[in-house]
Amino acid sequence: MSSQENFSPKLEPSEIAALMAQGQHSLARLMLQINRQFSAIAAQRYAARGYAGLTPVHVFLMANLDINGTRIVAAAEGMKTTKQFAGRLVQELESHHYVETTPDPIDRRATLVKVTDAGWQFFKDACEVKNEIEAEYQALIGEEQMGMLESVLETLATYNPQNADSSHFPGAEVEA
């Protein structure tokens, strides 16, 4: 008998079914589904404009690049991702000639990433695609709900349970 069997009460089939239903209907799953949908639509539209193989994550990296060049480490920090992942995105963008890399003149161990003219055009087109998709979402749910959605997502994106302030989360007040 495993240690899990020693400490776990046996669940009834109805309890298991309820847990399965709960797992299927989660906020995290919906957010992931919307992210995947948005990314797929954007990638299709990028490809239709001549930017095959690129996704919103490439645009997010570019949004974290300074006009005069940015170290890969700084771009990764801005994206809240690893240096390795940011480096892979840089390589992909560089293969399309949307960014160029040069050794950092201050620290030769570091690499500076600069957006090329073609990269700025891609970035401009990608921003137009983002605006199109968001306009379609707004047409679907309405201007007021779109504003509420953005506000709620911004609040959730900054939530940190370690230093949560219950005043930002109605209904989560803690009794003194």
Short mmCIF file of C-alpha atoms in Angstrom, two decimals:
data_model
loop_
_atom_site.label_atom_id
_atom_site.label_comp_id
_atom_site.label_asym_id
_atom_site.label_seq_id
_atom_site.Cartn_x
_atom_site.Cartn_y
_atom_site.Cartn_z
CA MET A 1 0.00 0.00 0.00
CA SER A 2 1.40 3.43 -0.95
CA SER A 3 1.70 6.29 1.52
CA GLN A 4 -0.94 8.15 -0.49
CA GLU A 5 -3.43 5.33 0.11
CA ASN A 6 -2.70 5.49 3.85
CA PHE A 7 -3.65 9.16 4.10
CA SER A 8 -6.30 9.61 1.39
CA PRO A 9 -9.92 8.81 2.01
CA LYS A 10 -11.54 6.85 -0.79
CA LEU A 11 -13.53 9.13 -3.06
CA GLU A 12 -16.96 8.19 -4.31
CA PRO A 13 -17.53 8.19 -8.08
CA SER A 14 -19.84 11.22 -7.74
CA GLU A 15 -17.06 13.13 -5.92
CA ILE A 16 -14.58 12.21 -8.64
CA ALA A 17 -17.04 13.36 -11.32
CA ALA A 18 -17.52 16.67 -9.49
CA LEU A 19 -13.74 17.15 -9.24
CA MET A 20 -13.34 16.36 -12.94
CA ALA A 21 -16.01 18.93 -13.83
CA GLN A 22 -14.31 21.50 -11.62
CA GLY A 23 -10.99 20.82 -13.34
CA GLN A 24 -12.59 21.30 -16.76
CA HIS A 25 -14.14 24.65 -15.81
CA SER A 26 -11.25 26.65 -14.42
CA LEU A 27 -10.33 30.28 -14.84
CA ALA A 28 -6.75 29.27 -15.66
CA ARG A 29 -7.94 27.03 -18.50
CA LEU A 30 -10.08 29.84 -19.94
CA MET A 31 -7.21 32.33 -19.79
CA LEU A 32 -4.89 29.82 -21.47
CA GLN A 33 -7.51 29.09 -24.14
CA ILE A 34 -7.97 32.81 -24.88
CA ASN A 35 -4.20 33.33 -25.03
CA ARG A 36 -3.80 30.44 -27.46
CA GLN A 37 -6.72 31.69 -29.57
CA PHE A 38 -5.34 35.24 -29.70
CA SER A 39 -1.85 33.96 -30.57
CA ALA A 40 -3.18 31.69 -33.34
CA ILE A 41 -5.28 34.47 -34.90
CA ALA A 42 -2.36 36.90 -34.70
CA ALA A 43 0.10 34.39 -36.21
CA GLN A 44 -2.30 33.75 -39.12
CA ARG A 45 -2.62 37.47 -39.74
CA TYR A 46 1.14 38.00 -39.49
CA ALA A 47 1.62 35.25 -42.09
CA ALA A 48 -0.99 36.87 -44.36
CA ARG A 49 1.10 40.07 -44.19
CA GLY A 50 4.30 38.20 -45.04
CA TYR A 51 5.58 37.43 -41.54
CA ALA A 52 5.24 33.63 -41.44
CA GLY A 53 6.51 31.84 -38.34
CA LEU A 54 6.19 34.79 -35.97
CA THR A 55 3.89 35.06 -32.96
CA PRO A 56 2.87 37.65 -30.36
CA VAL A 57 5.71 36.48 -28.12
CA HIS A 58 8.17 37.80 -30.72
CA VAL A 59 6.34 41.13 -30.58
CA PHE A 60 6.49 41.08 -26.79
CA LEU A 61 10.27 40.64 -26.96
CA MET A 62 10.54 43.54 -29.40
CA ALA A 63 8.44 45.71 -27.07
CA ASN A 64 11.18 45.18 -24.49
CA LEU A 65 13.97 46.43 -26.76
CA ASP A 66 15.24 49.99 -26.50
CA ILE A 67 15.61 51.98 -29.71
CA ASN A 68 19.40 52.18 -29.15
CA GLY A 69 19.79 48.48 -28.35
CA THR A 70 19.16 46.29 -25.35
CA ARG A 71 21.07 43.47 -23.71
CA ILE A 72 19.34 40.11 -24.01
CA VAL A 73 19.36 39.81 -20.21
CA ALA A 74 17.45 43.10 -19.86
CA ALA A 75 14.92 42.04 -22.49
CA ALA A 76 14.41 38.74 -20.64
CA GLU A 77 13.87 40.59 -17.37
CA GLY A 78 11.32 42.87 -19.03
CA MET A 79 9.48 39.81 -20.35
CA LYS A 80 9.81 38.02 -17.00
CA THR A 81 11.35 35.02 -18.75
CA THR A 82 14.72 33.30 -18.98
CA LYS A 83 17.75 34.62 -20.82
CA GLN A 84 17.76 31.39 -22.83
CA PHE A 85 14.17 31.84 -24.05
CA ALA A 86 14.75 35.49 -24.92
CA GLY A 87 17.94 34.47 -26.73
CA ARG A 88 16.02 31.92 -28.79
CA LEU A 89 13.46 34.57 -29.77
CA VAL A 90 16.28 36.94 -30.73
CA GLN A 91 17.81 34.23 -32.96
CA GLU A 92 14.44 33.66 -34.65
CA LEU A 93 13.94 37.39 -35.24
CA GLU A 94 17.53 37.75 -36.42
CA SER A 95 17.02 34.96 -38.98
CA HIS A 96 14.22 37.10 -40.47
CA HIS A 97 16.44 40.23 -40.31
CA TYR A 98 14.08 41.98 -37.86
CA VAL A 99 16.80 42.44 -35.25
CA GLU A 100 20.57 42.50 -35.33
CA THR A 101 22.98 41.60 -32.57
CA THR A 102 26.33 43.15 -31.75
CA PRO A 103 28.74 42.78 -28.84
CA ASP A 104 27.99 45.28 -26.09
CA PRO A 105 30.77 47.94 -26.26
CA ILE A 106 30.71 48.27 -22.45
CA ASP A 107 30.68 44.54 -21.65
CA ARG A 108 31.99 42.36 -24.49
CA ARG A 109 30.49 39.27 -22.83
CA ALA A 110 27.00 40.71 -23.33
CA THR A 111 25.07 40.99 -26.58
CA LEU A 112 23.11 44.05 -27.65
CA VAL A 113 19.95 43.56 -29.70
CA LYS A 114 18.75 46.32 -32.03
CA VAL A 115 15.59 46.38 -34.12
CA THR A 116 16.20 46.84 -37.86
CA ASP A 117 14.07 48.95 -40.19
CA ALA A 118 12.34 45.76 -41.36
CA GLY A 119 11.80 44.86 -37.70
CA TRP A 120 10.13 48.20 -36.97
CA GLN A 121 7.81 47.59 -39.93
CA PHE A 122 6.93 44.14 -38.56
CA PHE A 123 6.38 45.65 -35.11
CA LYS A 124 4.06 48.31 -36.58
CA ASP A 125 2.10 45.69 -38.53
CA ALA A 126 1.91 43.43 -35.46
CA CYS A 127 0.50 46.31 -33.39
CA GLU A 128 -2.15 46.84 -36.09
CA VAL A 129 -3.04 43.14 -35.90
CA LYS A 130 -3.32 43.36 -32.10
CA ASN A 131 -5.61 46.36 -32.43
CA GLU A 132 -7.77 44.52 -35.01
CA ILE A 133 -8.20 41.48 -32.77
CA GLU A 134 -8.96 43.59 -29.71
CA ALA A 135 -11.53 45.56 -31.74
CA GLU A 136 -13.17 42.26 -32.73
CA TYR A 137 -13.27 41.19 -29.08
CA GLN A 138 -14.78 44.55 -28.16
CA ALA A 139 -17.42 44.20 -30.89
CA LEU A 140 -18.25 40.79 -29.43
CA ILE A 141 -18.56 41.81 -25.76
CA GLY A 142 -19.10 45.57 -25.90
CA GLU A 143 -16.98 48.57 -24.96
CA GLU A 144 -17.92 48.57 -21.27
CA GLN A 145 -17.18 44.88 -20.77
CA MET A 146 -13.92 45.21 -22.70
CA GLY A 147 -12.82 47.98 -20.34
CA MET A 148 -13.82 45.85 -17.35
CA LEU A 149 -11.98 42.84 -18.79
CA GLU A 150 -8.77 44.84 -19.22
CA SER A 151 -9.07 46.23 -15.70
CA VAL A 152 -9.71 42.82 -14.15
CA LEU A 153 -6.86 41.20 -16.08
CA GLU A 154 -4.44 43.98 -15.04
CA THR A 155 -5.44 43.44 -11.40
CA LEU A 156 -5.02 39.66 -11.65
CA ALA A 157 -1.71 40.01 -13.50
CA THR A 158 -0.23 41.98 -10.60
CA TYR A 159 -1.65 39.77 -7.85
CA ASN A 160 0.97 38.24 -5.56
CA PRO A 161 -0.44 36.04 -2.78
CA GLN A 162 2.66 36.62 -0.62
CA ASN A 163 1.89 40.31 -0.24
CA ALA A 164 -1.78 40.47 -1.13
CA ASP A 165 -3.63 43.53 0.04
CA SER A 166 -7.21 42.43 0.60
CA SER A 167 -8.49 45.96 -0.07
CA HIS A 168 -7.86 45.30 -3.78
CA PHE A 169 -9.97 42.17 -3.72
CA PRO A 170 -13.56 42.78 -2.58
CA GLY A 171 -14.88 39.89 -0.55
CA ALA A 172 -11.39 38.91 0.57
CA GLU A 173 -11.34 41.06 3.68
CA VAL A 174 -9.64 39.47 6.65
CA GLU A 175 -11.28 39.84 10.04
CA ALA A 176 -9.12 41.49 12.68
#
